[in-house]
mmCIF file of C-alpha atoms and ligand atoms in Angstrom:
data_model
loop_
_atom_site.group_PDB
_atom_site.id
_atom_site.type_symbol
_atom_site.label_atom_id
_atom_site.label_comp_id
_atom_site.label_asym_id
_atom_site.label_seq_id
_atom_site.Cartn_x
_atom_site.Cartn_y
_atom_site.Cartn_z
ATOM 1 C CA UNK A 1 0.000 0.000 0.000
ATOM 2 C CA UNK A 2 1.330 3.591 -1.036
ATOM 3 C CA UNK A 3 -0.931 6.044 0.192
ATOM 4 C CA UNK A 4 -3.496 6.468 2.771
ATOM 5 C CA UNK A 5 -6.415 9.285 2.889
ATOM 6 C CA UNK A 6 -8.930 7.780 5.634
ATOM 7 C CA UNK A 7 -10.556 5.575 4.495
ATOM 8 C CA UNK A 8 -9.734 5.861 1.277
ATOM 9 C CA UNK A 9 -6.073 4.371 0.252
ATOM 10 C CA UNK A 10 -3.568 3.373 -2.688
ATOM 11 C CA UNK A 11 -2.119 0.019 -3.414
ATOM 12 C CA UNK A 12 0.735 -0.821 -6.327
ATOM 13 C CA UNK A 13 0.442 -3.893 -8.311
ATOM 14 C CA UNK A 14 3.561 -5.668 -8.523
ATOM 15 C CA UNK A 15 4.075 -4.401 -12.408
ATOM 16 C CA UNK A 16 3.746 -0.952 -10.633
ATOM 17 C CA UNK A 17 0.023 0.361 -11.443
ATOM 18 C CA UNK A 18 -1.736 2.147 -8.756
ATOM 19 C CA UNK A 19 -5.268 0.930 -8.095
ATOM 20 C CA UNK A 20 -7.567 2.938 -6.067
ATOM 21 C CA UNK A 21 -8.631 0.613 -3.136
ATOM 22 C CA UNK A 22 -11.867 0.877 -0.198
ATOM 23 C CA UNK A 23 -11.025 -0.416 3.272
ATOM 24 C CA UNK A 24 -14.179 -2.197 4.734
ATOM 25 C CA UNK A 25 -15.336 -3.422 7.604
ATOM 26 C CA UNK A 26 -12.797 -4.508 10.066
ATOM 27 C CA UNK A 27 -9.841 -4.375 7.276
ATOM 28 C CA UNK A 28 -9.399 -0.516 8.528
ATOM 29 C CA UNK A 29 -6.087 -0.720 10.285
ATOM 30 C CA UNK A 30 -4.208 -1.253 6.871
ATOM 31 C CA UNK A 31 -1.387 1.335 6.787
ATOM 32 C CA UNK A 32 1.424 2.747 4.128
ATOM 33 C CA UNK A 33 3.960 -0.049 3.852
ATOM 34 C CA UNK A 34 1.687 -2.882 4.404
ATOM 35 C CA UNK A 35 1.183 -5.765 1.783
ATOM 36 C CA UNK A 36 -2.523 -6.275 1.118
ATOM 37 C CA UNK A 37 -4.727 -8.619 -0.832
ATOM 38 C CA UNK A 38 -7.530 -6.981 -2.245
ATOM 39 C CA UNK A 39 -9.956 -7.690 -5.168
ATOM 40 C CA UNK A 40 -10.887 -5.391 -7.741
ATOM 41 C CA UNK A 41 -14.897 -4.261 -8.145
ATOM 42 C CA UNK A 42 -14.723 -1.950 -11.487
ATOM 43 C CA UNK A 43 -11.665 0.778 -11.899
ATOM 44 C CA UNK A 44 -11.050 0.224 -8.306
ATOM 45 C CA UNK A 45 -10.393 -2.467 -5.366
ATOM 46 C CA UNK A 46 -11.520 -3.665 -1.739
ATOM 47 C CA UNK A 47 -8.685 -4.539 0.529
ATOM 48 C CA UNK A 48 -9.661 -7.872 1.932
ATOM 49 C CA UNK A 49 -6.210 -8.508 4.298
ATOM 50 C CA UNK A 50 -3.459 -7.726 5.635
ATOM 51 C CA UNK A 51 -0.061 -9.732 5.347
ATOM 52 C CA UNK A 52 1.324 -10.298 8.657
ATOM 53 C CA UNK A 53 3.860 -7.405 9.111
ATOM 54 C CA UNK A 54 6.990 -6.925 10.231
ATOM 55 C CA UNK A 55 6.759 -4.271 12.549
ATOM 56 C CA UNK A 56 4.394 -0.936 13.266
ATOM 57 C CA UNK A 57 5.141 2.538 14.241
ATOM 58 C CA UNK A 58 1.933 4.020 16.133
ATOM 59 C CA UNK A 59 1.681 6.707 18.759
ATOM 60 C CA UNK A 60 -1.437 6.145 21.661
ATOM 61 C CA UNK A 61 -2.976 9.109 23.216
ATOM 62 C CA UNK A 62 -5.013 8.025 26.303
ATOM 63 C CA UNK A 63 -8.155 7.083 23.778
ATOM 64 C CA UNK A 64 -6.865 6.246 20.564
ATOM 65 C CA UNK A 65 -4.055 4.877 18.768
ATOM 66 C CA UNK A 66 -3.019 6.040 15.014
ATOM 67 C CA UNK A 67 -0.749 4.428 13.203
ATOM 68 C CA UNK A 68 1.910 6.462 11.098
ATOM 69 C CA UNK A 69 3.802 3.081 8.628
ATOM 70 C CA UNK A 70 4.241 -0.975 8.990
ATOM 71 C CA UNK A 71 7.378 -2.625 7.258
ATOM 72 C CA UNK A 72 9.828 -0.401 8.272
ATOM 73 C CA UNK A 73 13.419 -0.787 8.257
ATOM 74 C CA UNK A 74 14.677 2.483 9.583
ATOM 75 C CA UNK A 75 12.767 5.945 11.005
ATOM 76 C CA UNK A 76 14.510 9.497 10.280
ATOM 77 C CA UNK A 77 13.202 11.475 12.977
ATOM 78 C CA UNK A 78 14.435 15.138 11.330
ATOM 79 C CA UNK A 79 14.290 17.970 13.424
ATOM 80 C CA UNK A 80 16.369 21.821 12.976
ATOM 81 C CA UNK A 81 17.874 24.600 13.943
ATOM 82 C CA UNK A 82 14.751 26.408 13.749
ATOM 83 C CA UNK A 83 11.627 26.061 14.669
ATOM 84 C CA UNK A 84 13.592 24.728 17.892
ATOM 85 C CA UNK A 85 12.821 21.224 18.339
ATOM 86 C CA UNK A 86 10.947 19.751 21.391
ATOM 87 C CA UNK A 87 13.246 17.196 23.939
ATOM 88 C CA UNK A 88 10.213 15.441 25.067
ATOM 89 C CA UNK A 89 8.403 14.604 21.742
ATOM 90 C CA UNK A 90 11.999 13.826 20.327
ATOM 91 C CA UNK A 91 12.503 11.238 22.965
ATOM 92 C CA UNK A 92 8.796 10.086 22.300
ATOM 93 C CA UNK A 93 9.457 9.320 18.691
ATOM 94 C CA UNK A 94 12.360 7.393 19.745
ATOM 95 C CA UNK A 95 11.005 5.739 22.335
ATOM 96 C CA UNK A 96 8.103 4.847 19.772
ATOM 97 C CA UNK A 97 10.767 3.071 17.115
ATOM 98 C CA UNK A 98 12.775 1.391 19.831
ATOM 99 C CA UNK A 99 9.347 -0.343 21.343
ATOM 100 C CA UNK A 100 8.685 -0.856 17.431
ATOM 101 C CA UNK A 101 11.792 -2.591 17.219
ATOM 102 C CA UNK A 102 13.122 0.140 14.277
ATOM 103 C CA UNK A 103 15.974 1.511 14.364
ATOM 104 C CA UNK A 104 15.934 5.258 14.371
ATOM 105 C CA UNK A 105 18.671 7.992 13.436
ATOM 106 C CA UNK A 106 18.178 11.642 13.762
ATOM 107 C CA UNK A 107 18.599 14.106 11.109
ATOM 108 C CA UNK A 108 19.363 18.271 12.041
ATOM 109 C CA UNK A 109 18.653 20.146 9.430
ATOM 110 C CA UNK A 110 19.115 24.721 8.170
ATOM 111 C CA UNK A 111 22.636 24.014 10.319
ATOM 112 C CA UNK A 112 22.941 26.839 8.177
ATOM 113 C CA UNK A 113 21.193 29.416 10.738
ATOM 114 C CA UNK A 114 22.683 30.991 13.806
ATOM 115 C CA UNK A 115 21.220 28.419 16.247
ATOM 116 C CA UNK A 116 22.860 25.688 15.191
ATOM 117 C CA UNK A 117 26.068 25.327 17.808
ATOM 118 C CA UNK A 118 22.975 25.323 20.004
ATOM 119 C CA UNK A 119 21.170 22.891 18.276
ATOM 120 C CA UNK A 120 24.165 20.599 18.057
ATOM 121 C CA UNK A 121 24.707 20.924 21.635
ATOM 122 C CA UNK A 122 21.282 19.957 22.574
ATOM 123 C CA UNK A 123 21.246 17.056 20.680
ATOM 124 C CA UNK A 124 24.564 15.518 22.024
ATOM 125 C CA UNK A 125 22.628 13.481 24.649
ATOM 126 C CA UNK A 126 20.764 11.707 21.899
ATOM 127 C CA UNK A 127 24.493 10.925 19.721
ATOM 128 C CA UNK A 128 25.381 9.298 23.687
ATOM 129 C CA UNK A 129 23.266 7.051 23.417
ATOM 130 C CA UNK A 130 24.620 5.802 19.931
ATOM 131 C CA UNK A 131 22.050 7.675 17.177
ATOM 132 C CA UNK A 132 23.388 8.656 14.448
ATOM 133 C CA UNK A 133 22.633 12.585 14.365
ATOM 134 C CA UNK A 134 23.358 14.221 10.534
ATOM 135 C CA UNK A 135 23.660 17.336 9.691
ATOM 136 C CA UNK A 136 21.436 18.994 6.677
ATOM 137 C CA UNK A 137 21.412 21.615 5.082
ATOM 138 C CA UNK A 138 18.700 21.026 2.750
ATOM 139 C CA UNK A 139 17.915 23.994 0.896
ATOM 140 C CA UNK A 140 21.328 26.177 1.278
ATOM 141 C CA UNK A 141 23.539 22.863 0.724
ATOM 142 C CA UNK A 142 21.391 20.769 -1.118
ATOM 143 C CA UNK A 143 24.696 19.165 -2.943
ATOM 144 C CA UNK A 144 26.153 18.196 0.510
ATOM 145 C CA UNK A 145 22.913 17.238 1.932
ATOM 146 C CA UNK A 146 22.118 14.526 -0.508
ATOM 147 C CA UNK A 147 25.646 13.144 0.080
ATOM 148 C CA UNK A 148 25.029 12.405 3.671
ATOM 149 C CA UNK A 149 21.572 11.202 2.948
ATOM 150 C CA UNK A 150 21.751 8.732 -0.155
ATOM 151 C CA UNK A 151 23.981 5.681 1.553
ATOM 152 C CA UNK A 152 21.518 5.980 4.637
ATOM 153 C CA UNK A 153 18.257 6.066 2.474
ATOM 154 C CA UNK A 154 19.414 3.526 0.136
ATOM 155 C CA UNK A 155 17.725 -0.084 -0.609
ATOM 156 C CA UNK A 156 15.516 0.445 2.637
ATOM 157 C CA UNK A 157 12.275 1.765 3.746
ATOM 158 C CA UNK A 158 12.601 4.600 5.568
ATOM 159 C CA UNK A 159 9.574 6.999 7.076
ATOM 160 C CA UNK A 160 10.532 10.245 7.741
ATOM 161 C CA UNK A 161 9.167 11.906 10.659
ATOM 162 C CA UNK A 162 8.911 15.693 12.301
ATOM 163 C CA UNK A 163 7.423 18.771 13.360
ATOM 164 C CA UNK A 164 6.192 20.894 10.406
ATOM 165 C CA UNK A 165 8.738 23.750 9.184
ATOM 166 C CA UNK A 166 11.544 21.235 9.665
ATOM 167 C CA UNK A 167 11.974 20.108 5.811
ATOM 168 C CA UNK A 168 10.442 17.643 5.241
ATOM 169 C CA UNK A 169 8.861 18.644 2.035
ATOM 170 C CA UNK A 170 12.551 19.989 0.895
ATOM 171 C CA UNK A 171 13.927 16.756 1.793
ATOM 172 C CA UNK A 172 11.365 14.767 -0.133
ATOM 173 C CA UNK A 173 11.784 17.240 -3.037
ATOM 174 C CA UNK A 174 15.717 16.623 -3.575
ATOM 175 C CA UNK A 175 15.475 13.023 -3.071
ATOM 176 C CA UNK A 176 13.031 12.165 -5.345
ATOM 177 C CA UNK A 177 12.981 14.413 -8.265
ATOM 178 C CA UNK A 178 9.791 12.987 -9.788
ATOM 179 C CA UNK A 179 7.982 13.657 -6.311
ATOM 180 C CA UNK A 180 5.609 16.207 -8.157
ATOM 181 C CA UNK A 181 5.005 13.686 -10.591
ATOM 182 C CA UNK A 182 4.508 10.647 -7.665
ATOM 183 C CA UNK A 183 2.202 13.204 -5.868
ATOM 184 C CA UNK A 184 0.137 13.745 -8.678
ATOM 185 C CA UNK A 185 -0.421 10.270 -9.861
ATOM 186 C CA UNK A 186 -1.190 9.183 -6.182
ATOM 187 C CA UNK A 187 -4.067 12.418 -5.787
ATOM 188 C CA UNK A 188 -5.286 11.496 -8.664
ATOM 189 C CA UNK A 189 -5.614 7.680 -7.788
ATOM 190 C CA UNK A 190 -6.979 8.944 -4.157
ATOM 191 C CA UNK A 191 -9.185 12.011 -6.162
ATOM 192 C CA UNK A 192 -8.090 14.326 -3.216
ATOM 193 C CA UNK A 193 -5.737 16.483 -4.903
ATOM 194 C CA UNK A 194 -7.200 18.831 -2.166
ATOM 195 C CA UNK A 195 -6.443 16.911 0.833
ATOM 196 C CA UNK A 196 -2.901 16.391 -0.052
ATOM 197 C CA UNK A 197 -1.356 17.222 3.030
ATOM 198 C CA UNK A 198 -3.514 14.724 4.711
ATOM 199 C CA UNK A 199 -2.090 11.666 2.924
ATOM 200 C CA UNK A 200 0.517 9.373 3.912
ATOM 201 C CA UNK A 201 2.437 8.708 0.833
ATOM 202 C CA UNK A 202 5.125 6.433 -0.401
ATOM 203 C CA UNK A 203 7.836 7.932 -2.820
ATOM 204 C CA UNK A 204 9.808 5.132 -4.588
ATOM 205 C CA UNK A 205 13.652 6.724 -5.105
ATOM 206 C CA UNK A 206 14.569 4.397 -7.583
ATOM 207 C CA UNK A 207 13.641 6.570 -10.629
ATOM 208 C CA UNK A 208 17.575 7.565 -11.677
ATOM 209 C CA UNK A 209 18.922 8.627 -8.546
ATOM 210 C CA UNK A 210 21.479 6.812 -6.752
ATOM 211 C CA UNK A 211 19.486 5.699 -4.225
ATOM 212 C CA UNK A 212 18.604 1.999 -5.196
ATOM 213 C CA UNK A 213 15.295 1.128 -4.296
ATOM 214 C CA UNK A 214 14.861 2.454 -1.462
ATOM 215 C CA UNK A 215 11.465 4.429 -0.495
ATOM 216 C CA UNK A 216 10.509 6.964 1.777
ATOM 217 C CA UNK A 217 7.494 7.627 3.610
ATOM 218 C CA UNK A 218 5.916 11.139 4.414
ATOM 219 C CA UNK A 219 3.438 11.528 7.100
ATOM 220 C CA UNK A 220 1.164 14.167 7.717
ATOM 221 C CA UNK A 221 2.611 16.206 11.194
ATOM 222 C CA UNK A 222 0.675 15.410 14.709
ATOM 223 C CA UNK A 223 0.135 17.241 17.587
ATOM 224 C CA UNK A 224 1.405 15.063 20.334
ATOM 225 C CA UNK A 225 3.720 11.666 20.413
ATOM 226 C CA UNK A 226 1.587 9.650 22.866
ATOM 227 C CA UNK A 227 3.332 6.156 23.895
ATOM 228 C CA UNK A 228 0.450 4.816 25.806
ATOM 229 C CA UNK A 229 1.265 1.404 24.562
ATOM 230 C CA UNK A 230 4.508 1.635 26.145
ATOM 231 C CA UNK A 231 4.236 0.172 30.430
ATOM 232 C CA UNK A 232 6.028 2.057 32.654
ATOM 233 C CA UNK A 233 8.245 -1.027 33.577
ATOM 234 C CA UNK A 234 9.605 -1.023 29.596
ATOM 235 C CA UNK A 235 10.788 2.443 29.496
ATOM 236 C CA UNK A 236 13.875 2.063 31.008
ATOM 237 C CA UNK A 237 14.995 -0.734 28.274
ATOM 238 C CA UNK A 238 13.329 1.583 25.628
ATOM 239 C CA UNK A 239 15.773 4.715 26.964
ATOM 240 C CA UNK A 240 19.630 2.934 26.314
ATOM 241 C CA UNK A 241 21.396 5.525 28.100
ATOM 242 C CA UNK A 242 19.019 4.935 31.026
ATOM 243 C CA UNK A 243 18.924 1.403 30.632
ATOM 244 C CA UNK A 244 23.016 1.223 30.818
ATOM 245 C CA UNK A 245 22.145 1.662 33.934
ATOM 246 C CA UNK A 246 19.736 -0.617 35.028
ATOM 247 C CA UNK A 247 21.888 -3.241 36.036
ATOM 248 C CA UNK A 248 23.597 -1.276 39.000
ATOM 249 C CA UNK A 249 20.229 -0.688 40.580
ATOM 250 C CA UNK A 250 19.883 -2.400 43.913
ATOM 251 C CA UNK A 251 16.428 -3.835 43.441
ATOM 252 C CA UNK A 252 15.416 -5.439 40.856
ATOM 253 C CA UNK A 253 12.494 -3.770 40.238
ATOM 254 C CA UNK A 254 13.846 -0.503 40.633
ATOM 255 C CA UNK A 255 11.622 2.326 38.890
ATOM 256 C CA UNK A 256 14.816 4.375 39.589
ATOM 257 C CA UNK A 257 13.002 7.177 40.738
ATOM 258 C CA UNK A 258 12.902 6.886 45.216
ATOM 259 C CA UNK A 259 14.399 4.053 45.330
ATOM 260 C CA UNK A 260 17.709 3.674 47.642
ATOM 261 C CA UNK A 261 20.749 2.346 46.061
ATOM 262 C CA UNK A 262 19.487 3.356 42.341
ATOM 263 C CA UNK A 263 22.062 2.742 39.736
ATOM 264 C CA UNK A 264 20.267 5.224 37.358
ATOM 265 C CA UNK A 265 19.866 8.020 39.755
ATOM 266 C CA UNK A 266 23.182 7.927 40.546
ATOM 267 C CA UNK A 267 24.481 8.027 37.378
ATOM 268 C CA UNK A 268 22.723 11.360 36.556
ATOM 269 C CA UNK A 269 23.792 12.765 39.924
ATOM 270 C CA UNK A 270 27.183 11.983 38.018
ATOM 271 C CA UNK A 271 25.500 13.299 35.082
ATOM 272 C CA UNK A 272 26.668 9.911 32.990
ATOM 273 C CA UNK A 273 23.137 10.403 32.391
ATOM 274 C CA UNK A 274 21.881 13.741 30.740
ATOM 275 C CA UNK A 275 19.964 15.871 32.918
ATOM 276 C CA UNK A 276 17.738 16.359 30.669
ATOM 277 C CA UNK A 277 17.436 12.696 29.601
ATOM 278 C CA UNK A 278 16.311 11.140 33.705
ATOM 279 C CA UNK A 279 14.176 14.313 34.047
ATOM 280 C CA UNK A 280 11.944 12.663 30.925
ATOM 281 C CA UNK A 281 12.475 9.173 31.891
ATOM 282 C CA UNK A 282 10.697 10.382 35.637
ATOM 283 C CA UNK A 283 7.972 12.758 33.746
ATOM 284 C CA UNK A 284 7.479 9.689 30.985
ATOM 285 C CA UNK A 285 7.268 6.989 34.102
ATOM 286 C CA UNK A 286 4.438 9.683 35.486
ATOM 287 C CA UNK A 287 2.502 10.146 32.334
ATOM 288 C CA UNK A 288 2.150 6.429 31.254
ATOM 289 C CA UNK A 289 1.816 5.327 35.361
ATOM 290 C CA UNK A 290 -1.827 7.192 35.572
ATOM 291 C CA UNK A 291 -4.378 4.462 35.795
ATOM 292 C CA UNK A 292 -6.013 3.600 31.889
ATOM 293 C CA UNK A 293 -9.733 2.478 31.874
HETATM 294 N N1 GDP B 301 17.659 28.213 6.266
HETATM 295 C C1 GDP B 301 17.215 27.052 5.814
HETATM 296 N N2 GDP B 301 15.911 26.914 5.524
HETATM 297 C C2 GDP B 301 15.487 25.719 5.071
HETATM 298 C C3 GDP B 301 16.367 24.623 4.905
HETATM 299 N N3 GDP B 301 15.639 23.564 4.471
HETATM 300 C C4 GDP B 301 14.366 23.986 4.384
HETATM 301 N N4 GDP B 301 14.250 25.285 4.724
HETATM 302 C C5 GDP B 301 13.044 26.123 4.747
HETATM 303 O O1 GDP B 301 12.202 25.752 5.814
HETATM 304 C C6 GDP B 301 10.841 25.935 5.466
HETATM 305 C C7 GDP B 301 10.028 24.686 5.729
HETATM 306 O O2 GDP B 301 10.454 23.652 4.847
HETATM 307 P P1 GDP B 301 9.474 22.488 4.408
HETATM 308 O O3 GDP B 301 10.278 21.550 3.557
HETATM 309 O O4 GDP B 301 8.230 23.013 3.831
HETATM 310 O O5 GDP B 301 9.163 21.816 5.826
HETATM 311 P P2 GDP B 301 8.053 20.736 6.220
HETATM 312 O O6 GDP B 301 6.932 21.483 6.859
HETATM 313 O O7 GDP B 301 8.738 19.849 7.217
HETATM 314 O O8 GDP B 301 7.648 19.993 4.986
HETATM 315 C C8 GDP B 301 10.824 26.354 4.003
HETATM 316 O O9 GDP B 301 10.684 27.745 3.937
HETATM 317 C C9 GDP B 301 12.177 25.902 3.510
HETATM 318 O O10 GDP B 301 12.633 26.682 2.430
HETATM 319 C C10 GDP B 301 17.755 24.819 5.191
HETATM 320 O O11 GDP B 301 18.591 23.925 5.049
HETATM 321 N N5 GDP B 301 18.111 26.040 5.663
HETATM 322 MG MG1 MG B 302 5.779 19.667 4.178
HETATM 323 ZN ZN1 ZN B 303 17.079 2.262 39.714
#
């Protein structure tokens, strides 16, 4: 599946034709990246199931959960210099991919503005715990950019996510120079050309760029990063930096936050752990601790 639009979504044929597909009934949850069998009534098709998938990236507020791709093999979480980037719905989306079981890497992009030693300082807590963090410059060093992106994007599936003003659309736009063209095709397919930044959407990189066949996925930007699916007792394993810890911890079932003989506390006294990084763990421990119904 290539696109999704409610209820409404896109599927490629394997000789690469985009059919127009319904979801119905329970067959709902089907998502950008997932392989479907469906059955064609007229110019267009009914998606009757969903292969079993390999993984699924989904945020959960307190009442519902949305799901952003399945059949991932890598998130870019991109973020930049400006609009300033948010510590606690960074560490969300990470948090998100590592309980996904995909691994993440973090992109800073307009490194090009006066914020950006700032930037790059702020985001050193997130290289400590062994993410990749590149630097972009999408628009004034589109050359260089491209460079650092291509091996990373290559012969995967990667879905790009962030905060809107970031670059994502520039990013999409050098990548895959045909994106007009992909857009196009998929509105028309979807007959939403007005909804367009609405859609989930699928861009093949193949088309005679370097890339191999790798694809990227665009999502439309959220509000919030809710990881209501995540139990408090997981976060610490979903958090590496904290979980180096763990082990030093004198009970077992340490929730390293009043506990005597904590490992992790005492490793951000030492500050082995980022301030910033234990005060979210304890907020994130709070938040996903309040009773569900
Ligand atoms: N200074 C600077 N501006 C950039 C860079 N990349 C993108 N922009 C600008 O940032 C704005 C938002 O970019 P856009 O791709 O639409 O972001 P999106 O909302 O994430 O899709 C646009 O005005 C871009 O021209 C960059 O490397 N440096
Ligand atoms: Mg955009
Ligand atoms: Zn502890």
């Amino acid at each position: 599946m290539v696109a999704a639009h409610g209820r409404h979504v896109v599927i490629e044929t394997p000789d690469g034709a985009h059919v127009r597909c319904h979801l119905r009934g329970k067959k709902t949850d089907a998502v950008v990246g997932d392989s479907v069998q469906w059955a064609r009534s007229g110019d267009e098709g009914v998606v009757e199931a969903i292969e079993p998938r390999r993984n699924l990236l989904f945020r959960q507020d307190e009442w519902r959960s949305k799901s952003f791709a399945a059949n991932l093999d890598a998130v870019l979480v991109l973020v930049a210099v400006e609009p300033s980037f948010s510590d606690s719905q960074l560490a969300r989306t990470l948090i998100a991919a590592a309980s996904a079981g995909i691994p993440a890497w973090i992109g800073l992009n307009k490194i090009d503005l006066p914020g950006a030693a700032t930037a790059r300082e702020r985001l050193k807590p997130y290289a400590h715990l062994g993410l990749e963090v590149v630097e972009l410059a999408l628009k004034t060093q589109p050359e260089l950019s491209r460079q650092a992106l291509q091996p990373r994007l290559a012969d995967r599936t990667t879905l790009v996510l962030g905060p809107s003003g970031v670059g994502k659309s520039t990013l999409v736009n050098l990548l895959v120079p045909d994106a007009g063209a992909q857009v196009g095709e998929i509105s028309q397919a979807l007959n939403s050309g007005k909804h367009t930044t609405t859609v989930t959407r699928c861009y093949r990189l193949q088309n005679g760029s370097q890339t191999g066949s790798g694809a990227l996925i665009d999502s439309p930007g959220f509000q919030a990063f809710g990881i209501h699916h995540v139990e408090p007792a997981d976060l610490a394993r979903l958090m590496p930096d904290i979980a180096a810890h763990q082990g030093e911890c004198r009970f077992y079932n340490c929730t390293h936050r009043q506990e005597p003989g904590c490992g992790v506390r005492q490793a951000a006294e030492r500050a082995d752990i980022a301030a910033v990084r234990y005060a979210q763990y304890c907020e994130l421990y709070d938040e996903l601790s309040v009773r569900r119904f």
